[in-house]
Tab-separated table of C-alpha atoms and ligand atoms in Angstrom:
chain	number	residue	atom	x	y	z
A	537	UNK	CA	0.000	0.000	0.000
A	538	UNK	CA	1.365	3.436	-1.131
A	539	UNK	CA	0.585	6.387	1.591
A	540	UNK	CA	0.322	9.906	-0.006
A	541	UNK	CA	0.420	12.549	2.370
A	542	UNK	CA	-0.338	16.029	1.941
A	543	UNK	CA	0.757	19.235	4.002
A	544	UNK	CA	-1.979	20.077	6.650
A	545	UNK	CA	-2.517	23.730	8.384
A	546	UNK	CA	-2.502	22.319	11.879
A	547	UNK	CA	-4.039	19.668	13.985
A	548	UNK	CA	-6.441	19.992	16.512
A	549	UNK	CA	-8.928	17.690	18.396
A	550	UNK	CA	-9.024	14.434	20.561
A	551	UNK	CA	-7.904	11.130	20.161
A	552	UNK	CA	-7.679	7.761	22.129
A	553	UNK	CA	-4.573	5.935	20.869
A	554	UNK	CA	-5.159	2.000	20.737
A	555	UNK	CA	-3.547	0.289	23.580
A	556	UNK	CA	0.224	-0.412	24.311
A	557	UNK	CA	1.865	-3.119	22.434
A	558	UNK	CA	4.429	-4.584	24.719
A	559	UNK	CA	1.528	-4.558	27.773
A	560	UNK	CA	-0.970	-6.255	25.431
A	561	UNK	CA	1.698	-9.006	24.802
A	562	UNK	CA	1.789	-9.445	28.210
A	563	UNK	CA	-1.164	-9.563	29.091
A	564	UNK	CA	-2.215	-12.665	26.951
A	565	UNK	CA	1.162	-14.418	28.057
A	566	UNK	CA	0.588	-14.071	31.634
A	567	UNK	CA	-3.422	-15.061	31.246
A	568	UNK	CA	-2.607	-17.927	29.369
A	569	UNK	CA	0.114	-18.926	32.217
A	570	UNK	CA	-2.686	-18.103	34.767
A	571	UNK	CA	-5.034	-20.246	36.388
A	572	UNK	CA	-8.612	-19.084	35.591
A	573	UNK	CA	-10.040	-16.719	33.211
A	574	UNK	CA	-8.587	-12.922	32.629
A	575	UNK	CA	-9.940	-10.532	30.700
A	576	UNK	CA	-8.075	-7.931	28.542
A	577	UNK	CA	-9.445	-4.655	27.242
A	578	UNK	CA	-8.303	-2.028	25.082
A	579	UNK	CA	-6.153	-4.906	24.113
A	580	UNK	CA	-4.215	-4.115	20.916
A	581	UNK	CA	-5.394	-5.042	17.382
A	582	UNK	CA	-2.486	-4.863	15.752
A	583	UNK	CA	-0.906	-7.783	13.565
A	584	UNK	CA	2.176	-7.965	16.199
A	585	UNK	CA	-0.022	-8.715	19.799
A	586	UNK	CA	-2.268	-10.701	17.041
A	587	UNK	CA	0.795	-13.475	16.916
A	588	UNK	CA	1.052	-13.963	20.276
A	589	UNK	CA	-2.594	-14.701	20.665
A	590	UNK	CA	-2.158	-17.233	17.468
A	591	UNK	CA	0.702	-18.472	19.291
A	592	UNK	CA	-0.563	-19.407	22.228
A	593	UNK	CA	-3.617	-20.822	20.560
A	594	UNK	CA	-1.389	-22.864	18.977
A	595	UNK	CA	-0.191	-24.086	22.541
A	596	UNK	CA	-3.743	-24.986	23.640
A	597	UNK	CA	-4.548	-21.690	25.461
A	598	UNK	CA	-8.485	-21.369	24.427
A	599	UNK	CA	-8.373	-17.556	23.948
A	600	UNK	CA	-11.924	-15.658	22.600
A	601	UNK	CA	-11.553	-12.246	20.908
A	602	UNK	CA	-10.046	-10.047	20.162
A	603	UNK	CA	-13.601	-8.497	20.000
A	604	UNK	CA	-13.643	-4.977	20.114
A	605	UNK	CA	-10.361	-4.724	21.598
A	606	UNK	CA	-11.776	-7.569	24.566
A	607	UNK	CA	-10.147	-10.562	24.822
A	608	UNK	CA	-10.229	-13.515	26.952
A	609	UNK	CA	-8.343	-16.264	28.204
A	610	UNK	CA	-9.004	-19.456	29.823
A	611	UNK	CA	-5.758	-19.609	31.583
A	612	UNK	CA	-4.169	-23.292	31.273
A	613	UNK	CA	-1.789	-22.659	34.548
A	614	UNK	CA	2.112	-22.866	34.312
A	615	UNK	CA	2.383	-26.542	33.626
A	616	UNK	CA	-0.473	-26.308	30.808
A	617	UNK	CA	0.787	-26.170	27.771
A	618	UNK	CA	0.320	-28.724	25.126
A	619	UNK	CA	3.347	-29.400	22.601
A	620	UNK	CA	1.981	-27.877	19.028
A	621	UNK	CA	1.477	-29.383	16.022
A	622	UNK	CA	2.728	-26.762	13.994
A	623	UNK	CA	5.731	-24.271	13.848
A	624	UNK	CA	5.129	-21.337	16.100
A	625	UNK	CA	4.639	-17.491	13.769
A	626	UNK	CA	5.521	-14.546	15.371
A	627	UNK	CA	5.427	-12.812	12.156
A	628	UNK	CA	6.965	-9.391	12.541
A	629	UNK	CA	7.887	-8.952	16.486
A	630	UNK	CA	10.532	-9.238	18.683
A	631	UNK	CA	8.767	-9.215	21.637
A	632	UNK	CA	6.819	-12.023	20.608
A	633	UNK	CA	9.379	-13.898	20.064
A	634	UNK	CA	12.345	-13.644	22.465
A	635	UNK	CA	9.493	-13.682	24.955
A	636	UNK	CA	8.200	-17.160	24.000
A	637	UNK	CA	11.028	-18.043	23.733
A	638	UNK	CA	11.438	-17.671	27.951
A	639	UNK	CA	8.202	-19.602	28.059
A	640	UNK	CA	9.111	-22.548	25.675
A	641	UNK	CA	12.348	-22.735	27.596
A	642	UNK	CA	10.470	-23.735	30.507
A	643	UNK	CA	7.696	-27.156	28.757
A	644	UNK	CA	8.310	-29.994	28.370
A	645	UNK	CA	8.586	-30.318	24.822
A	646	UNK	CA	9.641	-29.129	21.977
A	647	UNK	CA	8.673	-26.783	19.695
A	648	UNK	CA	9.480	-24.413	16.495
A	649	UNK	CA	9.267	-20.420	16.029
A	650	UNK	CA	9.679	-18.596	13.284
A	651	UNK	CA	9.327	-15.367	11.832
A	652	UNK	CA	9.410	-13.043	8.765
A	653	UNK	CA	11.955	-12.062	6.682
A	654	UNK	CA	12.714	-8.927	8.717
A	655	UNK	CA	12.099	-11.103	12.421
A	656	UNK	CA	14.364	-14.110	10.729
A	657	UNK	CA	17.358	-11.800	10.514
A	658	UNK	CA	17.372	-10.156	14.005
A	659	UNK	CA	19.983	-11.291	17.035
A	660	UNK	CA	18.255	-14.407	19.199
A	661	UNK	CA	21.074	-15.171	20.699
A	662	UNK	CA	20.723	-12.691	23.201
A	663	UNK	CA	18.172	-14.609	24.703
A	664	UNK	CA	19.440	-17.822	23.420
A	665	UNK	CA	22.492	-18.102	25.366
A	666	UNK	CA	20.789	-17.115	28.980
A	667	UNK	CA	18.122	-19.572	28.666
A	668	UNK	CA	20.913	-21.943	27.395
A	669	UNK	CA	22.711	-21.124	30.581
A	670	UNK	CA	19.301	-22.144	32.603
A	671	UNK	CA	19.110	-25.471	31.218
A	672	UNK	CA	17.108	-25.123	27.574
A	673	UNK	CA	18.118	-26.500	24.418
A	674	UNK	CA	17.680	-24.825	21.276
A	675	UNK	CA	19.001	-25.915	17.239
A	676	UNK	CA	18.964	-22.495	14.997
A	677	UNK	CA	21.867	-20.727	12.565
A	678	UNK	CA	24.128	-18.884	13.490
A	679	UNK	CA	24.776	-20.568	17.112
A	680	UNK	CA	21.258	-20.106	17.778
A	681	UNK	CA	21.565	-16.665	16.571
A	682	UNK	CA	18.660	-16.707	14.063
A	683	UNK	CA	15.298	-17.979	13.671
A	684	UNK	CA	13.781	-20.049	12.943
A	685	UNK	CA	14.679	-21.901	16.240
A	686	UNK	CA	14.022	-25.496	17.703
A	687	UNK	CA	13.433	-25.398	21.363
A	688	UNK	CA	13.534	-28.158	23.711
A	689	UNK	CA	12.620	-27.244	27.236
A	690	UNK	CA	12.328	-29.049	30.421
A	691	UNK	CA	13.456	-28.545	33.897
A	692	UNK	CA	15.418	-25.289	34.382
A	693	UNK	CA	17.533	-24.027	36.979
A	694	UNK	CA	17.743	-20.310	37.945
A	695	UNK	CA	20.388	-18.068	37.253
A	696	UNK	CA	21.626	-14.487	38.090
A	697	UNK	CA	22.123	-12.782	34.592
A	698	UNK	CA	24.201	-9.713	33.673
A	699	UNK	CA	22.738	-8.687	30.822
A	700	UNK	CA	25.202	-6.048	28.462
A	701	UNK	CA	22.129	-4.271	26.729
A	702	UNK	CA	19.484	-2.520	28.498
A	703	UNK	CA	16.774	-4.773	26.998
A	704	UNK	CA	13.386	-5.263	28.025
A	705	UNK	CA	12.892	-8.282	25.729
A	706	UNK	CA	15.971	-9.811	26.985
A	707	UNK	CA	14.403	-9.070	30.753
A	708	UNK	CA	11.391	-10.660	29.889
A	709	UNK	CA	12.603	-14.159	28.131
A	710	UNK	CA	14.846	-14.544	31.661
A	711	UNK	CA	12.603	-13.416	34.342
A	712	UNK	CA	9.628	-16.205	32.267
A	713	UNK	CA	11.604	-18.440	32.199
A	714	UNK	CA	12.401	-18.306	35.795
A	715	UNK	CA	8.785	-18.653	36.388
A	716	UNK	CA	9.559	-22.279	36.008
A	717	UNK	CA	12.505	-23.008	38.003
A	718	UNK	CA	12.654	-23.593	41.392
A	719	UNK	CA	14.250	-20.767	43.440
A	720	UNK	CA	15.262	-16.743	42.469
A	721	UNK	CA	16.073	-15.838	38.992
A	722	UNK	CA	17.343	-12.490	38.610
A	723	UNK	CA	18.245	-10.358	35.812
A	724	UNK	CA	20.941	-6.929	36.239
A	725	UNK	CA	20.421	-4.249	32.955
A	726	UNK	CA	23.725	-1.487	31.968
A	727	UNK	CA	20.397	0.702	32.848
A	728	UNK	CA	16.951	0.526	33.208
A	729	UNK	CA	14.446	-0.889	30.332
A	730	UNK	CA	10.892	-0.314	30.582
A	731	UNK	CA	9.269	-2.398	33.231
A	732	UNK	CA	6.033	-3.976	32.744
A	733	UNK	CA	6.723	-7.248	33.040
A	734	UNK	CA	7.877	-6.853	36.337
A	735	UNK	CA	4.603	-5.030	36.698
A	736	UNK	CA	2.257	-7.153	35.324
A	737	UNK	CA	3.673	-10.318	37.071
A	738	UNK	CA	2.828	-8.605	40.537
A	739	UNK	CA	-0.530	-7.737	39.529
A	740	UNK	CA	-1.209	-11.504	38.635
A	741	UNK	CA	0.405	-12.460	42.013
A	742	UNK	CA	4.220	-13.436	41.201
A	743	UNK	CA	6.678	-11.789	43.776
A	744	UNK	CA	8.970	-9.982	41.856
A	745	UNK	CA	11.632	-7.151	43.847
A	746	UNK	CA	13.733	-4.384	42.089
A	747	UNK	CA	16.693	-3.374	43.584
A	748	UNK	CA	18.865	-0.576	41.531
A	749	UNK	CA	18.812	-2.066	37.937
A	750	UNK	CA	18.219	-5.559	39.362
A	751	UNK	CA	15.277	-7.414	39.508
A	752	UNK	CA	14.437	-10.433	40.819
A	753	UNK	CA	11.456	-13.496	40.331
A	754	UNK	CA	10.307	-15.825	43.108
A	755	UNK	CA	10.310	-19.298	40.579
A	756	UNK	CA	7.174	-21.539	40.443
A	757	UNK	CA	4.268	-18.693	41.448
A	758	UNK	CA	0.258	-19.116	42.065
A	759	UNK	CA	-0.942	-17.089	39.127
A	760	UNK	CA	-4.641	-16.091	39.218
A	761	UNK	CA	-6.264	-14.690	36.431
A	762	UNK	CA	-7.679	-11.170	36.274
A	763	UNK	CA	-9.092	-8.548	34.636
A	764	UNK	CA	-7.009	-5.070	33.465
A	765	UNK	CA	-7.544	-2.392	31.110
A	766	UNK	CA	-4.231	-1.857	28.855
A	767	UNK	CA	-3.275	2.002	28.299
A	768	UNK	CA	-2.596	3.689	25.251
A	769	UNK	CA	0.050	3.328	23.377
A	770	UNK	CA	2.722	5.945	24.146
A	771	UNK	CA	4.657	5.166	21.192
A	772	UNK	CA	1.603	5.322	19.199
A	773	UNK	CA	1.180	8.565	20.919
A	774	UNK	CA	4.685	9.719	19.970
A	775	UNK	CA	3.114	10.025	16.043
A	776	UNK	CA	0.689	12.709	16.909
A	777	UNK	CA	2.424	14.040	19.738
A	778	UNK	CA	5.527	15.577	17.454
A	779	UNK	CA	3.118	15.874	14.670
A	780	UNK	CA	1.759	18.593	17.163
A	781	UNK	CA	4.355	19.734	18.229
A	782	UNK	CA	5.945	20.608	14.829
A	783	UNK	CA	3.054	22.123	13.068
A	784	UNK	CA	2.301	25.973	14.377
A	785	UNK	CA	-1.155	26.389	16.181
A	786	UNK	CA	-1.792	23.014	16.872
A	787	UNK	CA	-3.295	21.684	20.164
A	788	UNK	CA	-4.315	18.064	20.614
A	789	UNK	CA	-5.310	15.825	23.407
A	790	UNK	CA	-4.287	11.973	23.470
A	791	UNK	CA	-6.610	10.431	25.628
A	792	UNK	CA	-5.949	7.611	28.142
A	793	UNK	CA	-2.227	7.254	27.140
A	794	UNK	CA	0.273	4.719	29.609
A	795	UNK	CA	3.240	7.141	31.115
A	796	UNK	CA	4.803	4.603	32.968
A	797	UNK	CA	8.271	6.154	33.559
A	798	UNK	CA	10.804	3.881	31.849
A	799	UNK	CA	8.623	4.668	28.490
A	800	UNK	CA	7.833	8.115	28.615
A	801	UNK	CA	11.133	9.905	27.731
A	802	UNK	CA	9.344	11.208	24.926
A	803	UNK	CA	7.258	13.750	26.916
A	804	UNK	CA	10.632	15.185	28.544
A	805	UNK	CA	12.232	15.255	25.854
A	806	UNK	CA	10.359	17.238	23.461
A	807	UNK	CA	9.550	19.281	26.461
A	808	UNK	CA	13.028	20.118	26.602
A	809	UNK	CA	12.927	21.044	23.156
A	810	UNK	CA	10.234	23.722	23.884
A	811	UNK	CA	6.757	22.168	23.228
A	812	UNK	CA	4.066	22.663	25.839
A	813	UNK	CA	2.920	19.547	26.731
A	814	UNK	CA	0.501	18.742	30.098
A	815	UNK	CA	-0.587	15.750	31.661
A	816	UNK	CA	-4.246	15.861	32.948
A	817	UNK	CA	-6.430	12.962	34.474
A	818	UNK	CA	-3.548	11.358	35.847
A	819	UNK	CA	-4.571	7.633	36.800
A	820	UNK	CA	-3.976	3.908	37.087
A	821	UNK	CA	-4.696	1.178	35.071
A	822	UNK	CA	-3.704	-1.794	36.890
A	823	UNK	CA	-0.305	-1.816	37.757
A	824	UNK	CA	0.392	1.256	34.925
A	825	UNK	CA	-0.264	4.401	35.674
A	826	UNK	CA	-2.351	6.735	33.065
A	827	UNK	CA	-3.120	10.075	31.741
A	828	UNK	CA	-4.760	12.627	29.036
A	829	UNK	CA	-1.466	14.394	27.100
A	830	UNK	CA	-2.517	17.739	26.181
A	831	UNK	CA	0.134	19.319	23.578
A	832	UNK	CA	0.648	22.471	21.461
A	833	UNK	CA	3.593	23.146	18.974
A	834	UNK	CA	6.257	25.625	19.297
A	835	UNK	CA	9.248	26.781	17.899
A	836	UNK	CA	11.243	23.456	18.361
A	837	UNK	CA	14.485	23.516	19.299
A	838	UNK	CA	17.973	20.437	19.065
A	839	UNK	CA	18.657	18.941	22.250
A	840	UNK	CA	21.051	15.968	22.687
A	841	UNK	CA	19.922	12.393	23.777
A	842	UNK	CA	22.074	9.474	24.963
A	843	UNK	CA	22.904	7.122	28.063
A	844	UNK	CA	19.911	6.213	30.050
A	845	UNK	CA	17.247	8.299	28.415
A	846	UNK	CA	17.547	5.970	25.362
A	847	UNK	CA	15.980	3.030	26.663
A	848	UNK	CA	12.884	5.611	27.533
A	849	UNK	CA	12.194	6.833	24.397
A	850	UNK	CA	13.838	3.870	21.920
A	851	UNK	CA	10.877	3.274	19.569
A	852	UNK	CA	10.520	6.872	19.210
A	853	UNK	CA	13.250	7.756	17.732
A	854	UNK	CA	12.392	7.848	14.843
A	855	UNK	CA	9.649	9.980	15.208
A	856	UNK	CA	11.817	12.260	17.359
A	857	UNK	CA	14.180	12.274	14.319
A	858	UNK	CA	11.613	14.040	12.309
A	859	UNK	CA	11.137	16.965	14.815
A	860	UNK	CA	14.931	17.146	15.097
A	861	UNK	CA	14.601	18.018	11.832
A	862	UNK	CA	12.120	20.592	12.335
A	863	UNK	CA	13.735	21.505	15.338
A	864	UNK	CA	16.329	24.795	15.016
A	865	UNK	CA	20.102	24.008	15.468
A	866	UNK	CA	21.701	20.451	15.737
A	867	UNK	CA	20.078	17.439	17.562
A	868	UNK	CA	22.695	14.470	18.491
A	869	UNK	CA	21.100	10.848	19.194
A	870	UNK	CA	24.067	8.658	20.895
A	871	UNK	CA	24.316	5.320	22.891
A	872	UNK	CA	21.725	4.105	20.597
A	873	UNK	CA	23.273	1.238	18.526
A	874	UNK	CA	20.128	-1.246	19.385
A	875	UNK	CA	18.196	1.028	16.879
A	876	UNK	CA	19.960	-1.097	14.079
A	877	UNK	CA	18.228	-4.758	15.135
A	878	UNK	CA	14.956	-3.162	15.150
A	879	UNK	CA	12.261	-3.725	12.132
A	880	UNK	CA	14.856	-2.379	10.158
A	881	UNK	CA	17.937	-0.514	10.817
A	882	UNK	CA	16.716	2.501	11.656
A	883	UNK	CA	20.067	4.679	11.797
A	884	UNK	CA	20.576	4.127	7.925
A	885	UNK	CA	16.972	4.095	7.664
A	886	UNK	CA	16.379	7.526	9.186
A	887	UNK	CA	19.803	8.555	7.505
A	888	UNK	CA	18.416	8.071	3.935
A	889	UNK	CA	14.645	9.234	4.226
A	890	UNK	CA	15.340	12.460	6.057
A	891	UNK	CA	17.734	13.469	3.432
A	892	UNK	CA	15.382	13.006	1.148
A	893	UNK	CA	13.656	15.714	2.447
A	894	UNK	CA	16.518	17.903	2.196
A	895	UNK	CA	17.585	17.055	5.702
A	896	UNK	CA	21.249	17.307	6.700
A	897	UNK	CA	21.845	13.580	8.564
A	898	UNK	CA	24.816	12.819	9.665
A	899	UNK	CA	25.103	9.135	10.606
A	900	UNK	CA	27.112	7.816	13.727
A	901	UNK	CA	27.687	4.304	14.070
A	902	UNK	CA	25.057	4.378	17.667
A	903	UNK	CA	23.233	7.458	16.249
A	904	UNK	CA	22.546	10.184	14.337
A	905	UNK	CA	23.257	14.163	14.328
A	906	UNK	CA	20.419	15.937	12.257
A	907	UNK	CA	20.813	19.695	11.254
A	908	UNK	CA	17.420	20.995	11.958
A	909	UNK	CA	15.618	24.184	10.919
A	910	UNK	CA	15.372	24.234	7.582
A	911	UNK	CA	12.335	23.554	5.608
A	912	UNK	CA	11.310	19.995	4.204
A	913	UNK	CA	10.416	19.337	0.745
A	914	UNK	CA	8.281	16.606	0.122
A	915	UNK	CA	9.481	13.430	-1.411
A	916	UNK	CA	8.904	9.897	-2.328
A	917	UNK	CA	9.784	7.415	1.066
A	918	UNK	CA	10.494	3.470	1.670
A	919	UNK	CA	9.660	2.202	4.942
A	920	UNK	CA	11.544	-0.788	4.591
A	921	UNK	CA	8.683	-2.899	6.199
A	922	UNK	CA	8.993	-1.361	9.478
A	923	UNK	CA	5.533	0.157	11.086
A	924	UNK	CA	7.173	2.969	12.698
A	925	UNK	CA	9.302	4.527	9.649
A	926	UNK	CA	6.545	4.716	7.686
A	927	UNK	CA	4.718	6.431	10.546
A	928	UNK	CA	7.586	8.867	11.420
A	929	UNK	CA	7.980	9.553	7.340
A	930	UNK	CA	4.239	10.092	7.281
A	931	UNK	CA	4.403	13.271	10.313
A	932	UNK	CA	7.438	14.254	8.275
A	933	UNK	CA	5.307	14.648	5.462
A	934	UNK	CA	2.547	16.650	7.057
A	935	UNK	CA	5.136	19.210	8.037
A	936	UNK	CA	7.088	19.376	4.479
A	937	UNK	CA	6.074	21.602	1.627
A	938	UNK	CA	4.684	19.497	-1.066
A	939	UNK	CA	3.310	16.052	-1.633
A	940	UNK	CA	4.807	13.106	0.725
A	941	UNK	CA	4.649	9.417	-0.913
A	942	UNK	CA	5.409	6.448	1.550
A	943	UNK	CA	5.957	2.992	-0.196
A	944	UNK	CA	4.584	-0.113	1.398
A	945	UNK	CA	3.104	2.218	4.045
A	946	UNK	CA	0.762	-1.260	4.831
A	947	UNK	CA	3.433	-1.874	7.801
A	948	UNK	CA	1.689	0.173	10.041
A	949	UNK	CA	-0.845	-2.534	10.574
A	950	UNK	CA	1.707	-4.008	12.672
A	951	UNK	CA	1.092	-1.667	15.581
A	952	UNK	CA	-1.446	0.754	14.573
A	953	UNK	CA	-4.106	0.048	12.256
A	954	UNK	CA	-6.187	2.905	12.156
A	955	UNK	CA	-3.013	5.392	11.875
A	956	UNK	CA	-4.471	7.338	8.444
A	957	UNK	CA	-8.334	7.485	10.186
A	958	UNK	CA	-6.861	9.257	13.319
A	959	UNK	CA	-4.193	11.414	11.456
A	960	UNK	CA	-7.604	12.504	9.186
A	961	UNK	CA	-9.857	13.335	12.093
A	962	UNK	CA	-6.755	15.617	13.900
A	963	UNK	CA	-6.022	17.089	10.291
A	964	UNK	CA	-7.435	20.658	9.492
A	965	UNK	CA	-6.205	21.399	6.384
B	159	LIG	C1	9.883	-4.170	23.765
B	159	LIG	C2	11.178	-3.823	24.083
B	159	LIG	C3	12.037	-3.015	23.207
B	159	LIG	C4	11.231	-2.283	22.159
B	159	LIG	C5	10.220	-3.167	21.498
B	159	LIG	C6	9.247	-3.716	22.519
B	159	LIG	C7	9.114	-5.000	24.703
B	159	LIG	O1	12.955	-3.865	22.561
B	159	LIG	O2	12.089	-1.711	21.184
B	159	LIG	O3	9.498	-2.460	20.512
B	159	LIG	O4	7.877	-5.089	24.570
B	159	LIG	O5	9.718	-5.586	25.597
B	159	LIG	P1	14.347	-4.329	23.238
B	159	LIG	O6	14.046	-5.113	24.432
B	159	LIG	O7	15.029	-5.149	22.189
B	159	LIG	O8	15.071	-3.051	23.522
């Protein structure tokens, strides 16, 4: 699908962004590793949370919905699982994947995952070599670098892992994984990664402790089912919220948003850059807390990012790339090197496409340093399959002078579906 944007005047109005990726993943993994039923709302549409469901449908988790964003799970407990029949598709998404891959770790028997082309190139061994450590086996290229991977799991025994990234995903596969061995399993980060995990096994009754960049799981919990609401998407968010920021006169408000504070570097950091942005109808949603993100444009100006802000704002860099580029003087992302194993490298990505709109990009092997200020020009843009460059191209767009084209803009479907309706109904042109 081919996404042609045009320039708007400003954007104004009131959206709810659909709900948070990484929680909804969670949510089904943990109510399928439950005992009774949970229910998930807001849970998110998108083709991404949509594997894991298949996934653990796959595994004999009976699992109704999504409906309407509802979805419910007949919990099979943590020794339920059934071996399945068929390889395992997490289609586009890390988090699927290394995730499951903590969980599979942990039955006993064996199973298959694979991905896309995009998934099938990205590091595994990451998680690979932990859950090695803990007692799994696993057959894939590269020294079980690359999927699609074998797994055979069994009876694992906990470990205390240093991990060198700041990795959420990496987090998650370990402290699963130590759901099913007997004693503490603990993982240490360089610095923190966003958290919900840890929160989201406390609210389905695992005891879980932080300490500093630590944190550590009690093995073998009583998980009960429950019921939770997942907030919006903050990365979602992230679209509209420097789409508003870089367009003069604009004021929007992003209803029921997550700002849990090891994902919300965004709002400080564009802050910082000198849009007015207000949280109102601050609140919780289960363990996450909540709120309505007022924000109005301004003149933008650079700003540096690096060390631990960059696991706080990582999937928005991108976005944050394009009102760099709006922004006056010279922005400098560092420390960021993970953005090139995301859905595409998103350095060289970001690198090409800006220039194309007559951006000055310089690209650092963990970053970028964008000369910002002048005025963009529209242009023709790949996404290179990944959901959130064609997103971030698409505010780009809105902001440049003449018409934008994104090729194979259909990627967005991986985390937001109804991106063009919502960018329409905030558009005055
Ligand atoms: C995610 C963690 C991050 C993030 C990804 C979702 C998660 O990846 O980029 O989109 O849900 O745990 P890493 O853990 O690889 O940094």
């Amino acid at each position: 699908m081919r996404l042609t944007i045009k320039p708007v005047r400003q954007l104004k109005g009131q959206i709810t962004v659909p709900g948070d990726k990484s929680i909804s993943h969670r949510a089904v993994m943990l109510g399928a590793l439950a005992r009774g039923t949970t229910v998930v709302e807001n849970f998110l549409m998108g083709e991404d949370c949509l594997a894991t469901v298949n996934c653990f449908k796959e595994l004999g988790v009976h699992i109704e919905g999504p409906v309407d964003g509802r979805l419910t799970i007949q919990g099979a407990g943590l020794d339920g699982l059934r071996e399945p029949a068929r390889v395992l598709d997490a289609g586009n998404s890390g988090t699927t994947t290394r995730l499951m891959l903590g969980i599979l770790a942990g039955q006993p028997f064996c199973s298959v995952i694979t991905g896309d082309e995009s998934l099938n190139k990205r590091p595994m061994a990451r998680v690979t070599k932990p859950l090695s450590q803990m007692g799994a086996v696993f057959l894939g290229r590269q020294d079980n670098n690359l999927l699609p991977l074998a797994v055979r799991g069994g009876k694992l025994k906990p470990i205390d892992f240093i991990s060198p990234v700041a990795s959420a995903q990496i987090k998650s596969a370990v402290l699963l994984a130590g759901l099913f061995a007997h004693g503490q399993t603990s993982v240490t980060e360089p610095t923190v990664s966003r958290d919900h995990t840890e929160r989201m096994l406390r609210y389905f009754g695992a005891e879980v402790t932080t300490s500093g960049t630590t944190v550590t799981v009690q093995g073998r919990p009583r998980l009960e089912g429950n019921r939770l609401r997942v907030p919006g998407d903050i990365s979602s968010a992230a679209f509209f919220m420097v789409a508003a920021a870089i367009i003069p006169d604009s004021q929007i408000t992003l209803e029921g948003v997550g700002i849990n504070p090891t994902r919300s570097g965004i709002i400080e950091v564009l802050q910082q850059m000198g849009a007015q942005v207000r949280l109102i109808n601050q609140r919780q949603y289960g363990q996450e807390p909540v709120a309505d993100i007022i924000i109005a444009g301004g003149e933008l100006r650079s700003t540096e990012i690096a060390g631990a802000m960059i696991p706080k704002l990582i999937d928005e860099i991108p976005v944050l790339a394009v009102a760099a580029a709006c922004a006056k003087g010279t922005t400098v992302f560092r420390d960021a090197g993970e953005l090139r194993v995301k859905e595409s490298d998103r350095i060289a990505a970001l690198a090409t496409e800006l220039a194309k709109f007559g951006t000055a990009v310089e690209e650092l092997p963990d970053g970028l340093m964008i000369h910002g200020g002048t005025t963009l020009t529209g242009t023709t843009c790949r996404s290179y399959g990944d959901h959130r460059m064609a997103m971030a191209m698409a505010v780009a767009g809105l902001a440049a002078q003449g018409q934008t084209v994104i090729e194979d803009a259909g990627c967005m479907a991986v985390s937001y579906p109804g991106f063009v309706d919502a960018l329409n109904k905030l558009s005055v042109e």
